[in-house]
CSV table of C-alpha atoms in Angstrom, one decimal:
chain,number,residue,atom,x,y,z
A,1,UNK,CA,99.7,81.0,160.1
A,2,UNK,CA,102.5,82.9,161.2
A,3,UNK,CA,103.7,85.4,164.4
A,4,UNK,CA,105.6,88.8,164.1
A,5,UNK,CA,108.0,89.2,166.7
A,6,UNK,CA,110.1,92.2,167.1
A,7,UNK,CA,113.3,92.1,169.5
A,8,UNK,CA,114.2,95.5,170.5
A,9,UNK,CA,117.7,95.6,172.8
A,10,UNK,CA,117.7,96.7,175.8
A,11,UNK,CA,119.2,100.4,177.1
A,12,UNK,CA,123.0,99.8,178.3
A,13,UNK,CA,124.2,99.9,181.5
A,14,UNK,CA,127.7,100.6,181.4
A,15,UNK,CA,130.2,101.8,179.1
A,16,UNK,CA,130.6,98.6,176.3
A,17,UNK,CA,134.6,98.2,177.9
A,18,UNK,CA,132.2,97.8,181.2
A,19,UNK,CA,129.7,95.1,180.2
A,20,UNK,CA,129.6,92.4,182.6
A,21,UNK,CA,128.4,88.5,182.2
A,22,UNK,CA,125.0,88.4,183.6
A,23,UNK,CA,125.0,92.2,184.5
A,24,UNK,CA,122.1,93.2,187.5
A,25,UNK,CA,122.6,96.5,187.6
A,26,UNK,CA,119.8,99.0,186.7
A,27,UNK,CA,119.5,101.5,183.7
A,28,UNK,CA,122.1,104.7,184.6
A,29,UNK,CA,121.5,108.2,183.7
A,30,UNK,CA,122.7,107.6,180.2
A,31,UNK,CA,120.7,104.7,179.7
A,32,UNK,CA,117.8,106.2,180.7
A,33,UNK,CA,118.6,109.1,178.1
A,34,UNK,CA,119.3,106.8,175.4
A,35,UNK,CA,115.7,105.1,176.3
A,36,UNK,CA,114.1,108.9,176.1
A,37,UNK,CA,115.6,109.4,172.7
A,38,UNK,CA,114.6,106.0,171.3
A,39,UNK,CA,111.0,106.1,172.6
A,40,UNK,CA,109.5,107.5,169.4
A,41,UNK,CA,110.9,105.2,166.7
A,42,UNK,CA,110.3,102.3,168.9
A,43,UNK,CA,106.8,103.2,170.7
A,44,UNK,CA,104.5,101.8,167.6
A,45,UNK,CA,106.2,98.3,168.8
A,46,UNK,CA,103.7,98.9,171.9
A,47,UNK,CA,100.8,98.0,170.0
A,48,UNK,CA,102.1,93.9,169.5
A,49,UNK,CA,99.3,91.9,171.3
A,50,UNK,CA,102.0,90.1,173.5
A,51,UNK,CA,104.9,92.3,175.3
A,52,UNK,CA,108.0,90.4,177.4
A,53,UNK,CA,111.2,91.1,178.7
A,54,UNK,CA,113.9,89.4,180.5
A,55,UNK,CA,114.3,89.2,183.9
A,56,UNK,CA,117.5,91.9,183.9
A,57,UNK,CA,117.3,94.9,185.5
A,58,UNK,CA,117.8,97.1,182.3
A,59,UNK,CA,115.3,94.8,179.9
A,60,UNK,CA,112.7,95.8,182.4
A,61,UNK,CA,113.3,99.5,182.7
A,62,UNK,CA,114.1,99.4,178.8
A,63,UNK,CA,110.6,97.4,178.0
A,64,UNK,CA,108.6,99.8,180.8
A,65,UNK,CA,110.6,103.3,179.6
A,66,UNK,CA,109.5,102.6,176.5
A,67,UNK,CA,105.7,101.9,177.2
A,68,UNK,CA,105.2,98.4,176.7
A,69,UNK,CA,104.4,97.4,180.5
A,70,UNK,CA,106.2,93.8,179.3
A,71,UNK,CA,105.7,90.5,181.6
A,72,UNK,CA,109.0,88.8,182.3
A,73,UNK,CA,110.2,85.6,180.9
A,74,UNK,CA,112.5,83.9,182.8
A,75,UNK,CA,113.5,81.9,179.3
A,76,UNK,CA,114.8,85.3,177.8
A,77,UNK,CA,117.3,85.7,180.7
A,78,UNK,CA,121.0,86.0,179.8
A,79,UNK,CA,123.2,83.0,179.3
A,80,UNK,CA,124.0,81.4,182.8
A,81,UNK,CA,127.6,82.2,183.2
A,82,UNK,CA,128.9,80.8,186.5
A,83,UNK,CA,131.6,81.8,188.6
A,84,UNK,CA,132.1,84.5,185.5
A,85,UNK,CA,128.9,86.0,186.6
A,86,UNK,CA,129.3,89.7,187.5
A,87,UNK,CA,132.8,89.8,185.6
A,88,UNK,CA,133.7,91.3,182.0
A,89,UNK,CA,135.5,89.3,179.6
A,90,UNK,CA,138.6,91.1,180.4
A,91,UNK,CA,138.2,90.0,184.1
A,92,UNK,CA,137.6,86.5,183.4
A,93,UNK,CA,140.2,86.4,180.7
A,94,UNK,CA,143.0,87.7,182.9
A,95,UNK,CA,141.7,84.6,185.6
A,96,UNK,CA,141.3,81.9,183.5
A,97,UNK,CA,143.3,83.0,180.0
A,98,UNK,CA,142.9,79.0,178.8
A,99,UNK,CA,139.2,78.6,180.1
A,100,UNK,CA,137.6,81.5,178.1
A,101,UNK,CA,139.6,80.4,174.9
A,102,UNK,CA,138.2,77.0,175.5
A,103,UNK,CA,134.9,79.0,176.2
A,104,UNK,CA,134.8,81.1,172.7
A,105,UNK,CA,136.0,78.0,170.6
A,106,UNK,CA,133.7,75.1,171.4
A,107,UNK,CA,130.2,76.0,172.2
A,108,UNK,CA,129.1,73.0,174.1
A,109,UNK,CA,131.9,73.7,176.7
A,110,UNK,CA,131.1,75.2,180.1
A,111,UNK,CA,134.7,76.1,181.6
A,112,UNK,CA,132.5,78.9,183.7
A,113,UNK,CA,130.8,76.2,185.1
A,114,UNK,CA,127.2,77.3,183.9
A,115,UNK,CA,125.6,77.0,180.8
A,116,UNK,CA,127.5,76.5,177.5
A,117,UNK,CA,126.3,78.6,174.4
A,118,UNK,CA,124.6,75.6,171.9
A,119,UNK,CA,122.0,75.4,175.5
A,120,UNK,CA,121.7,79.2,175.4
A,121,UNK,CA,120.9,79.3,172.0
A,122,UNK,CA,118.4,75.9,172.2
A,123,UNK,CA,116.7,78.3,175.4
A,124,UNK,CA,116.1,81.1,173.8
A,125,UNK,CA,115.2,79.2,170.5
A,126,UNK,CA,112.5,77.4,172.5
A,127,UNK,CA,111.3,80.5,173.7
A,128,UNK,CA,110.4,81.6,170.1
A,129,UNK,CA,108.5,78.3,169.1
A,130,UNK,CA,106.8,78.5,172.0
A,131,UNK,CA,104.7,81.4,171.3
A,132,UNK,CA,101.2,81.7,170.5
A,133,UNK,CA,101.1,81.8,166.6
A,134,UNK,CA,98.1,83.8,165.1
A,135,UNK,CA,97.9,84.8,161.7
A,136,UNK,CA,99.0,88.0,161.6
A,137,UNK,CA,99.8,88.3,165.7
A,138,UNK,CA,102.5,90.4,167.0
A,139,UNK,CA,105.1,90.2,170.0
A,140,UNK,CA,107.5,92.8,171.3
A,141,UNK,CA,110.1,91.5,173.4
A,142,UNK,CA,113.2,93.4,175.0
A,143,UNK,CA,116.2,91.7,176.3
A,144,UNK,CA,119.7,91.8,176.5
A,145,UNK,CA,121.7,92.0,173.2
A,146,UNK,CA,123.1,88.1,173.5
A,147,UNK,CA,119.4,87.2,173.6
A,148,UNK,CA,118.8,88.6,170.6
A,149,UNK,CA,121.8,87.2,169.7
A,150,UNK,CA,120.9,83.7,170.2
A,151,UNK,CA,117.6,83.8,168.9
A,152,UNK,CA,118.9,85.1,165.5
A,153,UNK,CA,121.6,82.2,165.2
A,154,UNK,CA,118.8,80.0,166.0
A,155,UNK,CA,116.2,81.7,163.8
A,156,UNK,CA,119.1,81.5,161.0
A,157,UNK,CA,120.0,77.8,161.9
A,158,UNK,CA,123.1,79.3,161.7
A,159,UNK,CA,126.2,77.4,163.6
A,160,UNK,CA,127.0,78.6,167.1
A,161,UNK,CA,129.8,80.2,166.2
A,162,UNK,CA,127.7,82.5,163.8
A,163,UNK,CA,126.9,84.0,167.7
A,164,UNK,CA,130.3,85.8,167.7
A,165,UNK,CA,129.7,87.4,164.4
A,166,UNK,CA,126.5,89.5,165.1
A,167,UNK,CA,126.5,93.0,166.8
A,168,UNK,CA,123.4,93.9,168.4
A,169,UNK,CA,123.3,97.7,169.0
A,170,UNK,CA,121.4,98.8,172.7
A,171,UNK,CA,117.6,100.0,171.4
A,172,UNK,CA,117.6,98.6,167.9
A,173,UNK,CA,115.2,96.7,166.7
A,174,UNK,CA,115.0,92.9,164.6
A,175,UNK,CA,112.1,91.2,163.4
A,176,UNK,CA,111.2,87.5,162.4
A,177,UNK,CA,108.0,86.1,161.3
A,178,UNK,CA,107.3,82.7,161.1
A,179,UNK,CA,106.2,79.5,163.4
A,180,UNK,CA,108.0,77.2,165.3
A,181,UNK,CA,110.5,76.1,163.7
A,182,UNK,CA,110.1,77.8,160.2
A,183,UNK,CA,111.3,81.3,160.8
A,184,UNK,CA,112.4,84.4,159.1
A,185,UNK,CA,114.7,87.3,159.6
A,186,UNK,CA,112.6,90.3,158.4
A,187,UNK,CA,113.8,94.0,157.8
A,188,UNK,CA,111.1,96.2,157.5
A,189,UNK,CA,112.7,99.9,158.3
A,190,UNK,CA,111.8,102.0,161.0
A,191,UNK,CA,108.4,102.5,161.9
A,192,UNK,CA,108.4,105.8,160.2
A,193,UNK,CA,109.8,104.7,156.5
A,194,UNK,CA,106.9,101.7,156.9
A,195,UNK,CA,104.6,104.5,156.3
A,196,UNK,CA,106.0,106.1,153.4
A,197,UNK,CA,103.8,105.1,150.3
């Protein structure tokens, strides 16, 4: 038996420069746009039996914009960052120049003072073998991009470091299939090439 699920990324918020650690701000104008335009390639996705998102702000209004009606999962929220929370990478790396170095190289250290990335990653991981598996079954879930991030080092058993190496566009779309631990990275196109003969 094994489940479909699709991860779809959530709408940005700010300008990339602009994206902050564990960032609560709502969908702006041009996330809201970028959600309008994306709504017909991703809209089949609505049909997966299951539909989550994480607890951000801009997961929600991502997952509802694009006519899922997802439930939240608090296990799909964003890495707990600490007293980085609410900072970008440039902020905390003019602050603590040593601590983020020591941050990006190791990921079982928590400089931040929250939770260090191998835990992120084991999270999110468990979130994935913990869902219902039907043969055939489908899940839609939109989240942040280091979500998605995490769950495909973890659906790779990739290393951690693997983590820094994967760019996650807002409103794309990734696939695995499989069961708890026995997963797959699948690349099927975009809804509308699946249906070319």
């Amino acid at each position: 038996m094994s489940l479909r699920v699709t991860f779809v990324a959530a709408a940005r918020s700010a300008p990339l420069l602009g994206e902050r650690f564990e960032d609560d701000r709502p969908l702006d104008r041009d996330g809201w746009g970028q959600v309008e335009r994306a709504a017909p390639g991703l809209l089949p996705f609505a049909a997966a039996e299951l539909r989550y998102c994480s607890p951000a702000p801009r997961s929600r209004a991502t997952g509802t914009g694009l006519g899922y009606a997802p439930l939240v999962q608090v296990a799909l929220r964003d890495c707990d960052m600490g007293r980085w929370r609410g900072l970008t990478l440039a902020e905390a790396s003019a602050r603590e120049p040593a601590a983020v170095a020591a941050w990006l190289a190791d990921p079982l250290a928590t400089p931040h003072g929250g939770e260090p990335l191998h835990g992120f990653i084991g999270r999110v991981g468990g979130w994935l073998d913990t869902r219902p598996v039907a043969d055939g079954g489908a899940v839609v879930a939109v989240a942040e991009p280091s979500v998605i991030r995490a769950a495909l080092v973890y659906v790779l058993n990739a290393p951690p470091a693997t983590y820094w190496r994967l760019d996650v566009r807002p409103l794309s779309a990734v696939g695995v299939v499989g069961r708890a631990g026995r997963w797959r990275l699948r690349f099927d196109g975009t809804p509308a090439q699946r249906s070319i003969p």
